[in-house]
Every structure is written in structure tokens, then in C-alpha cells.
Amino acid sequence: DIQMTQSPSTLSASVGDRVTITCRASQSISSWLAWYQQKPGKAPKLLIYKASSLESGVPSRFSGSGSGTEFTLTISSLQPDDFATYYCQQYNSYSPRLTFGGGTKVEIK
Amino acid sequence: QLQLQESGPGLVKPSETLSLTCTVSGGSISSSSYYWGWIRQPPGKGLEWIGSIYYSGSTYYNPSLKSRVTISVDTSKNQFSLKLSSVTAADTAVYYCARHRYSGYDLRDFDIWGQGTMVTVSS
């Protein structure tokens, strides 16, 4: 199985900060990675797919990069609505299961 | 606008079978571009994919749950369902249904989610 490790697990930041979250795969997944945002009591929302493609309707301050085993989600200027937990998800076709990272909670500093 | 809505009992006894249904509205479940999936999230924890189904009935399951999981589809009702047998307290979670994008070759990401339903396993 492919394991997904996110870091940090918690991040404290202020409005306007540039924020970067990392997701590492235990083996290469090419660019088959998605990022989600989840707010308390709500379902996850797809932000980024195929490592760097912005889902329709998602603000352009969100961006994704990486390939192989290391990926990043960047929020260029953190907004009040962005305080949430972020998850990565791999969907490598050669893995028998789809797996999520453990999550990164972005808190107000 | 496509919407998904989970329904089913919020309380299940240990050793029994958890049964949930997801109703799709605003679009057809019989699309060639999507599978339909179940994902769960224990309280305070991360997300776990359970399995996904195509309108034809083709399924993919998480190997760690495969022996206990059955996912089925009813295209006439635009619904798909989850059954998880022999439940324990470890199966207590919010259960989400979601639209699972499909390339024609493999499964991709989940682009539309239901609001989720809490299921507690307790006697």
C-alpha cells in the first residue's frame, strides 16, 4: 500500500500569510494527487486535482505542485475562510486502494 | 446542480450490519465518467475510502474492509448503497457518499460530496 504523510499536522498562521503544506508518498504516484479542504462539521471540498490543476470555482490563491513522491499545497495569501483542515489523497492506478494523508489543520495564529 | 444525500440509521448494534443509501439528485447516476463512492471519518480522525461502484455494478473496495463491505447500485432510483457487516465500535464514523471521477481506466478524485451522516456503533 501507498502511505501518504502530511506535514505539519498543525500550522498556525495569520491572515495574509503564505502557507505551504507538504504531502509525501511512500512510493511514486506520478501526479495522481488531490487536495481537499474540510471545515468542522462539513464534507471535504476538492481544491486541486492531478497535483496542480485547480478545480473549477476554487480561488486562485490555492495552488498545488510536485510529482513523484513529494507534493505541496500553497495558499498565497491566507484568508479568514481558509482556516480549515487540508487532506491530500493519492489515486495511483497501480495501488489497490485510494489513500488520504492524515490532514493538516491550519489555525489562526 | 448535482447533489448527494446519505440516509440510514444513526445507531447500529455491535455485530450487526450497517446499511446506508446515497440518493443522487440533479443528475444521472448512469454516467460513464463517474463511479460513486463511500468514504468514512471516525470522530476527530482522518478520511478512509471504503469503496466505489459504477452504474453497471462494477466495484472497487478498500482491501482492509473488503471482507465486510458490499456496495450496490439501483439506477432506477438513482441511488447506491453501502452495507458493512459485523460492525464494532471502530466503525463509528461519519459516512460520506461522493461522486468519484473516472478516467475510463482508473479512479481519480472525489469532486462532489454528500453532507455526511454520523453512524454510532453501540449496544
mmCIF file of C-alpha atoms in Angstrom:
data_model
loop_
_atom_site.group_PDB
_atom_site.id
_atom_site.type_symbol
_atom_site.label_atom_id
_atom_site.label_comp_id
_atom_site.label_asym_id
_atom_site.label_seq_id
_atom_site.Cartn_x
_atom_site.Cartn_y
_atom_site.Cartn_z
ATOM 1 C CA ASP A 1 0.000 0.000 0.000
ATOM 2 C CA ILE A 2 0.996 3.580 -0.628
ATOM 3 C CA GLN A 3 1.223 5.647 2.562
ATOM 4 C CA MET A 4 0.636 9.391 2.479
ATOM 5 C CA THR A 5 2.349 11.549 5.106
ATOM 6 C CA GLN A 6 1.373 15.178 5.573
ATOM 7 C CA SER A 7 3.379 17.824 7.380
ATOM 8 C CA PRO A 8 2.962 19.699 9.518
ATOM 9 C CA SER A 9 -0.031 18.212 11.300
ATOM 10 C CA THR A 10 -0.926 21.665 12.636
ATOM 11 C CA LEU A 11 0.060 25.045 11.313
ATOM 12 C CA SER A 12 -0.549 28.421 12.950
ATOM 13 C CA ALA A 13 -0.709 31.358 10.595
ATOM 14 C CA SER A 14 -2.116 34.853 10.206
ATOM 15 C CA VAL A 15 -4.363 36.356 7.592
ATOM 16 C CA GLY A 16 -2.231 37.371 4.629
ATOM 17 C CA ASP A 17 0.480 34.756 5.271
ATOM 18 C CA ARG A 18 1.797 32.458 2.581
ATOM 19 C CA VAL A 19 1.145 28.897 3.710
ATOM 20 C CA THR A 20 2.693 25.675 2.409
ATOM 21 C CA ILE A 21 1.593 22.146 3.282
ATOM 22 C CA THR A 22 3.588 19.089 2.248
ATOM 23 C CA CYS A 23 2.387 15.611 1.357
ATOM 24 C CA ARG A 24 4.831 12.751 0.805
ATOM 25 C CA ALA A 25 4.018 9.402 -0.778
ATOM 26 C CA SER A 26 5.779 6.197 0.223
ATOM 27 C CA GLN A 27 6.358 5.447 -3.469
ATOM 28 C CA SER A 28 5.970 7.331 -6.700
ATOM 29 C CA ILE A 29 2.422 8.253 -7.658
ATOM 30 C CA SER A 30 3.356 10.364 -10.698
ATOM 31 C CA SER A 31 0.953 13.336 -10.487
ATOM 32 C CA TRP A 32 -2.042 11.389 -9.219
ATOM 33 C CA LEU A 33 -2.725 13.537 -6.180
ATOM 34 C CA ALA A 34 -5.656 15.621 -4.991
ATOM 35 C CA TRP A 35 -6.050 18.177 -2.201
ATOM 36 C CA TYR A 36 -9.200 18.783 -0.171
ATOM 37 C CA GLN A 37 -10.299 21.391 2.344
ATOM 38 C CA GLN A 38 -12.554 20.395 5.225
ATOM 39 C CA LYS A 39 -14.232 22.699 7.712
ATOM 40 C CA PRO A 40 -15.675 21.455 11.017
ATOM 41 C CA GLY A 41 -18.923 19.541 10.552
ATOM 42 C CA LYS A 42 -18.708 19.766 6.756
ATOM 43 C CA ALA A 43 -17.777 17.443 3.945
ATOM 44 C CA PRO A 44 -14.381 17.804 2.275
ATOM 45 C CA LYS A 45 -14.183 20.077 -0.761
ATOM 46 C CA LEU A 46 -11.948 19.314 -3.721
ATOM 47 C CA LEU A 47 -9.379 22.062 -4.331
ATOM 48 C CA ILE A 48 -6.672 20.610 -6.556
ATOM 49 C CA TYR A 49 -6.525 17.509 -8.747
ATOM 50 C CA LYS A 50 -3.719 15.877 -10.696
ATOM 51 C CA ALA A 51 -1.266 17.590 -8.339
ATOM 52 C CA SER A 52 -1.545 21.079 -9.835
ATOM 53 C CA SER A 53 -4.913 21.522 -11.577
ATOM 54 C CA LEU A 54 -7.267 23.955 -9.876
ATOM 55 C CA GLU A 55 -10.814 22.665 -9.503
ATOM 56 C CA SER A 56 -13.458 24.922 -11.023
ATOM 57 C CA GLY A 57 -14.635 27.637 -8.655
ATOM 58 C CA VAL A 58 -11.644 27.396 -6.305
ATOM 59 C CA PRO A 59 -9.859 30.713 -5.663
ATOM 60 C CA SER A 60 -6.572 31.184 -7.473
ATOM 61 C CA ARG A 61 -4.693 31.770 -4.199
ATOM 62 C CA PHE A 62 -4.665 27.961 -3.912
ATOM 63 C CA SER A 63 -2.028 26.144 -5.939
ATOM 64 C CA GLY A 64 -0.504 22.700 -5.998
ATOM 65 C CA SER A 65 2.826 21.399 -7.213
ATOM 66 C CA GLY A 66 5.013 18.324 -7.198
ATOM 67 C CA SER A 67 5.283 14.894 -8.745
ATOM 68 C CA GLY A 68 6.617 11.503 -7.842
ATOM 69 C CA THR A 69 6.681 11.360 -4.059
ATOM 70 C CA GLU A 70 6.647 14.976 -2.857
ATOM 71 C CA PHE A 71 3.802 17.441 -3.252
ATOM 72 C CA THR A 72 2.861 20.829 -1.868
ATOM 73 C CA LEU A 73 -0.307 22.825 -1.443
ATOM 74 C CA THR A 74 0.292 26.574 -1.233
ATOM 75 C CA ILE A 75 -2.112 29.287 -0.176
ATOM 76 C CA SER A 76 -0.561 32.510 -1.445
ATOM 77 C CA SER A 77 -2.346 34.864 0.955
ATOM 78 C CA LEU A 78 -4.309 33.218 3.738
ATOM 79 C CA GLN A 79 -7.888 34.451 4.074
ATOM 80 C CA PRO A 80 -10.248 34.075 7.068
ATOM 81 C CA ASP A 81 -12.267 31.474 5.145
ATOM 82 C CA ASP A 82 -9.153 29.302 4.706
ATOM 83 C CA PHE A 83 -8.814 28.225 8.326
ATOM 84 C CA ALA A 84 -9.634 24.536 7.988
ATOM 85 C CA THR A 85 -8.084 21.083 7.741
ATOM 86 C CA TYR A 86 -6.451 20.051 4.474
ATOM 87 C CA TYR A 87 -6.055 16.498 3.195
ATOM 88 C CA CYS A 88 -4.123 15.028 0.313
ATOM 89 C CA GLN A 89 -5.319 11.895 -1.495
ATOM 90 C CA GLN A 90 -3.415 9.637 -3.880
ATOM 91 C CA TYR A 91 -5.066 7.718 -6.697
ATOM 92 C CA ASN A 92 -2.229 5.853 -8.302
ATOM 93 C CA SER A 93 -3.696 3.300 -10.670
ATOM 94 C CA TYR A 94 -1.338 0.564 -9.534
ATOM 95 C CA SER A 95 -2.344 0.812 -5.907
ATOM 96 C CA PRO A 96 -5.224 -1.353 -4.776
ATOM 97 C CA ARG A 97 -6.537 1.310 -2.515
ATOM 98 C CA LEU A 98 -7.036 5.038 -2.544
ATOM 99 C CA THR A 99 -5.478 6.664 0.497
ATOM 100 C CA PHE A 100 -5.621 10.019 2.219
ATOM 101 C CA GLY A 101 -2.975 11.821 4.201
ATOM 102 C CA GLY A 102 -3.515 12.367 7.904
ATOM 103 C CA GLY A 103 -4.503 16.004 7.485
ATOM 104 C CA THR A 104 -3.038 19.439 8.270
ATOM 105 C CA LYS A 105 -5.039 21.794 10.441
ATOM 106 C CA VAL A 106 -4.482 25.465 9.647
ATOM 107 C CA GLU A 107 -5.189 27.531 12.755
ATOM 108 C CA ILE A 108 -5.333 31.220 13.477
ATOM 109 C CA LYS A 109 -2.096 32.492 14.996
ATOM 110 C CA GLN B 1 -26.749 21.094 -9.701
ATOM 111 C CA LEU B 2 -25.833 17.580 -8.663
ATOM 112 C CA GLN B 3 -26.423 16.734 -5.022
ATOM 113 C CA LEU B 4 -25.856 13.632 -2.923
ATOM 114 C CA GLN B 5 -27.715 12.782 0.262
ATOM 115 C CA GLU B 6 -26.921 9.955 2.675
ATOM 116 C CA SER B 7 -29.678 8.242 4.660
ATOM 117 C CA GLY B 8 -29.889 5.392 7.125
ATOM 118 C CA PRO B 9 -29.869 4.514 10.830
ATOM 119 C CA GLY B 10 -27.679 6.605 13.097
ATOM 120 C CA LEU B 11 -27.251 3.802 15.615
ATOM 121 C CA VAL B 12 -26.217 0.220 14.912
ATOM 122 C CA LYS B 13 -25.581 -2.560 17.414
ATOM 123 C CA PRO B 14 -22.236 -4.361 17.540
ATOM 124 C CA SER B 15 -22.018 -7.436 15.267
ATOM 125 C CA GLU B 16 -24.923 -6.184 13.149
ATOM 126 C CA THR B 17 -24.869 -4.770 9.623
ATOM 127 C CA LEU B 18 -24.630 -1.055 8.901
ATOM 128 C CA SER B 19 -26.773 -0.041 5.916
ATOM 129 C CA LEU B 20 -26.717 3.356 4.229
ATOM 130 C CA THR B 21 -28.144 4.723 0.994
ATOM 131 C CA CYS B 22 -26.992 7.664 -1.078
ATOM 132 C CA THR B 23 -29.552 9.376 -3.277
ATOM 133 C CA VAL B 24 -28.258 11.332 -6.255
ATOM 134 C CA SER B 25 -30.334 14.280 -7.454
ATOM 135 C CA GLY B 26 -29.848 16.828 -10.199
ATOM 136 C CA GLY B 27 -28.108 14.341 -12.480
ATOM 137 C CA SER B 28 -27.953 10.722 -13.518
ATOM 138 C CA ILE B 29 -26.044 8.035 -11.706
ATOM 139 C CA SER B 30 -25.667 6.277 -15.061
ATOM 140 C CA SER B 31 -22.845 8.463 -16.327
ATOM 141 C CA SER B 32 -19.847 6.860 -17.977
ATOM 142 C CA SER B 33 -17.495 9.395 -16.395
ATOM 143 C CA TYR B 34 -18.062 8.589 -12.752
ATOM 144 C CA TYR B 35 -18.001 5.942 -10.117
ATOM 145 C CA TRP B 36 -19.870 6.564 -6.867
ATOM 146 C CA GLY B 37 -18.020 6.146 -3.617
ATOM 147 C CA TRP B 38 -18.238 5.820 0.136
ATOM 148 C CA ILE B 39 -15.717 7.417 2.485
ATOM 149 C CA ARG B 40 -15.787 7.483 6.273
ATOM 150 C CA GLN B 41 -14.246 9.598 9.010
ATOM 151 C CA PRO B 42 -14.093 8.481 12.658
ATOM 152 C CA PRO B 43 -14.614 11.309 15.158
ATOM 153 C CA GLY B 44 -11.557 13.556 15.265
ATOM 154 C CA LYS B 45 -9.674 11.435 12.721
ATOM 155 C CA GLY B 46 -8.851 11.358 9.021
ATOM 156 C CA LEU B 47 -10.595 10.073 5.932
ATOM 157 C CA GLU B 48 -10.793 6.442 4.813
ATOM 158 C CA TRP B 49 -12.042 5.302 1.420
ATOM 159 C CA ILE B 50 -14.425 2.342 1.726
ATOM 160 C CA GLY B 51 -15.237 1.544 -1.880
ATOM 161 C CA SER B 52 -16.800 2.736 -5.118
ATOM 162 C CA ILE B 53 -19.304 1.451 -7.690
ATOM 163 C CA TYR B 54 -20.051 2.102 -11.353
ATOM 164 C CA TYR B 55 -23.597 2.288 -12.693
ATOM 165 C CA SER B 56 -23.024 -1.102 -14.299
ATOM 166 C CA GLY B 57 -22.326 -2.634 -10.895
ATOM 167 C CA SER B 58 -18.557 -2.839 -11.194
ATOM 168 C CA THR B 59 -16.944 -2.250 -7.806
ATOM 169 C CA TYR B 60 -13.640 -1.433 -6.168
ATOM 170 C CA TYR B 61 -13.191 -1.941 -2.437
ATOM 171 C CA ASN B 62 -10.592 -0.977 0.141
ATOM 172 C CA PRO B 63 -8.769 -4.282 0.756
ATOM 173 C CA SER B 64 -8.803 -3.673 4.513
ATOM 174 C CA LEU B 65 -12.625 -3.642 4.533
ATOM 175 C CA LYS B 66 -13.403 -5.817 1.539
ATOM 176 C CA SER B 67 -14.468 -8.888 3.511
ATOM 177 C CA ARG B 68 -17.218 -6.908 5.261
ATOM 178 C CA VAL B 69 -18.342 -4.445 2.584
ATOM 179 C CA THR B 70 -20.958 -4.652 -0.138
ATOM 180 C CA ILE B 71 -21.787 -1.674 -2.340
ATOM 181 C CA SER B 72 -24.726 -1.887 -4.725
ATOM 182 C CA VAL B 73 -26.452 0.435 -7.182
ATOM 183 C CA ASP B 74 -30.088 0.982 -8.186
ATOM 184 C CA THR B 75 -30.121 3.060 -11.354
ATOM 185 C CA SER B 76 -33.932 3.178 -11.444
ATOM 186 C CA LYS B 77 -33.894 5.084 -8.154
ATOM 187 C CA ASN B 78 -30.634 6.956 -8.812
ATOM 188 C CA GLN B 79 -29.246 5.507 -5.605
ATOM 189 C CA PHE B 80 -26.322 3.475 -4.401
ATOM 190 C CA SER B 81 -25.957 1.723 -1.093
ATOM 191 C CA LEU B 82 -23.399 0.556 1.449
ATOM 192 C CA LYS B 83 -23.591 -2.484 3.676
ATOM 193 C CA LEU B 84 -20.894 -3.077 6.284
ATOM 194 C CA SER B 85 -21.258 -6.290 8.259
ATOM 195 C CA SER B 86 -20.090 -7.368 11.707
ATOM 196 C CA VAL B 87 -19.620 -3.810 12.902
ATOM 197 C CA THR B 88 -17.702 -2.862 16.041
ATOM 198 C CA ALA B 89 -17.141 0.422 17.851
ATOM 199 C CA ALA B 90 -14.228 1.042 15.471
ATOM 200 C CA ASP B 91 -16.768 1.513 12.674
ATOM 201 C CA THR B 92 -18.285 4.534 14.416
ATOM 202 C CA ALA B 93 -17.776 7.390 11.988
ATOM 203 C CA VAL B 94 -19.310 9.992 9.729
ATOM 204 C CA TYR B 95 -20.053 8.231 6.456
ATOM 205 C CA TYR B 96 -19.908 10.275 3.256
ATOM 206 C CA CYS B 97 -21.021 9.379 -0.237
ATOM 207 C CA ALA B 98 -19.281 11.123 -3.097
ATOM 208 C CA ARG B 99 -19.007 11.274 -6.877
ATOM 209 C CA HIS B 100 -15.776 9.575 -7.896
ATOM 210 C CA ARG B 101 -14.232 10.784 -11.146
ATOM 211 C CA TYR B 102 -13.215 8.033 -13.531
ATOM 212 C CA SER B 103 -10.796 8.359 -16.437
ATOM 213 C CA GLY B 104 -12.089 5.339 -18.277
ATOM 214 C CA TYR B 105 -9.120 3.390 -16.969
ATOM 215 C CA ASP B 106 -8.853 4.187 -13.284
ATOM 216 C CA LEU B 107 -10.426 6.037 -10.411
ATOM 217 C CA ARG B 108 -9.411 9.583 -9.621
ATOM 218 C CA ASP B 109 -10.613 12.149 -7.098
ATOM 219 C CA PHE B 110 -13.942 12.872 -5.393
ATOM 220 C CA ASP B 111 -15.455 16.066 -6.769
ATOM 221 C CA ILE B 112 -18.913 16.215 -5.187
ATOM 222 C CA TRP B 113 -19.722 15.023 -1.663
ATOM 223 C CA GLY B 114 -22.828 14.454 0.384
ATOM 224 C CA GLN B 115 -23.134 16.224 3.727
ATOM 225 C CA GLY B 116 -22.318 13.034 5.634
ATOM 226 C CA THR B 117 -24.214 11.010 8.204
ATOM 227 C CA MET B 118 -22.991 10.008 11.656
ATOM 228 C CA VAL B 119 -23.268 6.324 12.485
ATOM 229 C CA THR B 120 -22.591 5.158 16.015
ATOM 230 C CA VAL B 121 -21.992 1.501 16.835
ATOM 231 C CA SER B 122 -23.188 0.837 20.359
ATOM 232 C CA SER B 123 -25.433 -1.553 22.249
#
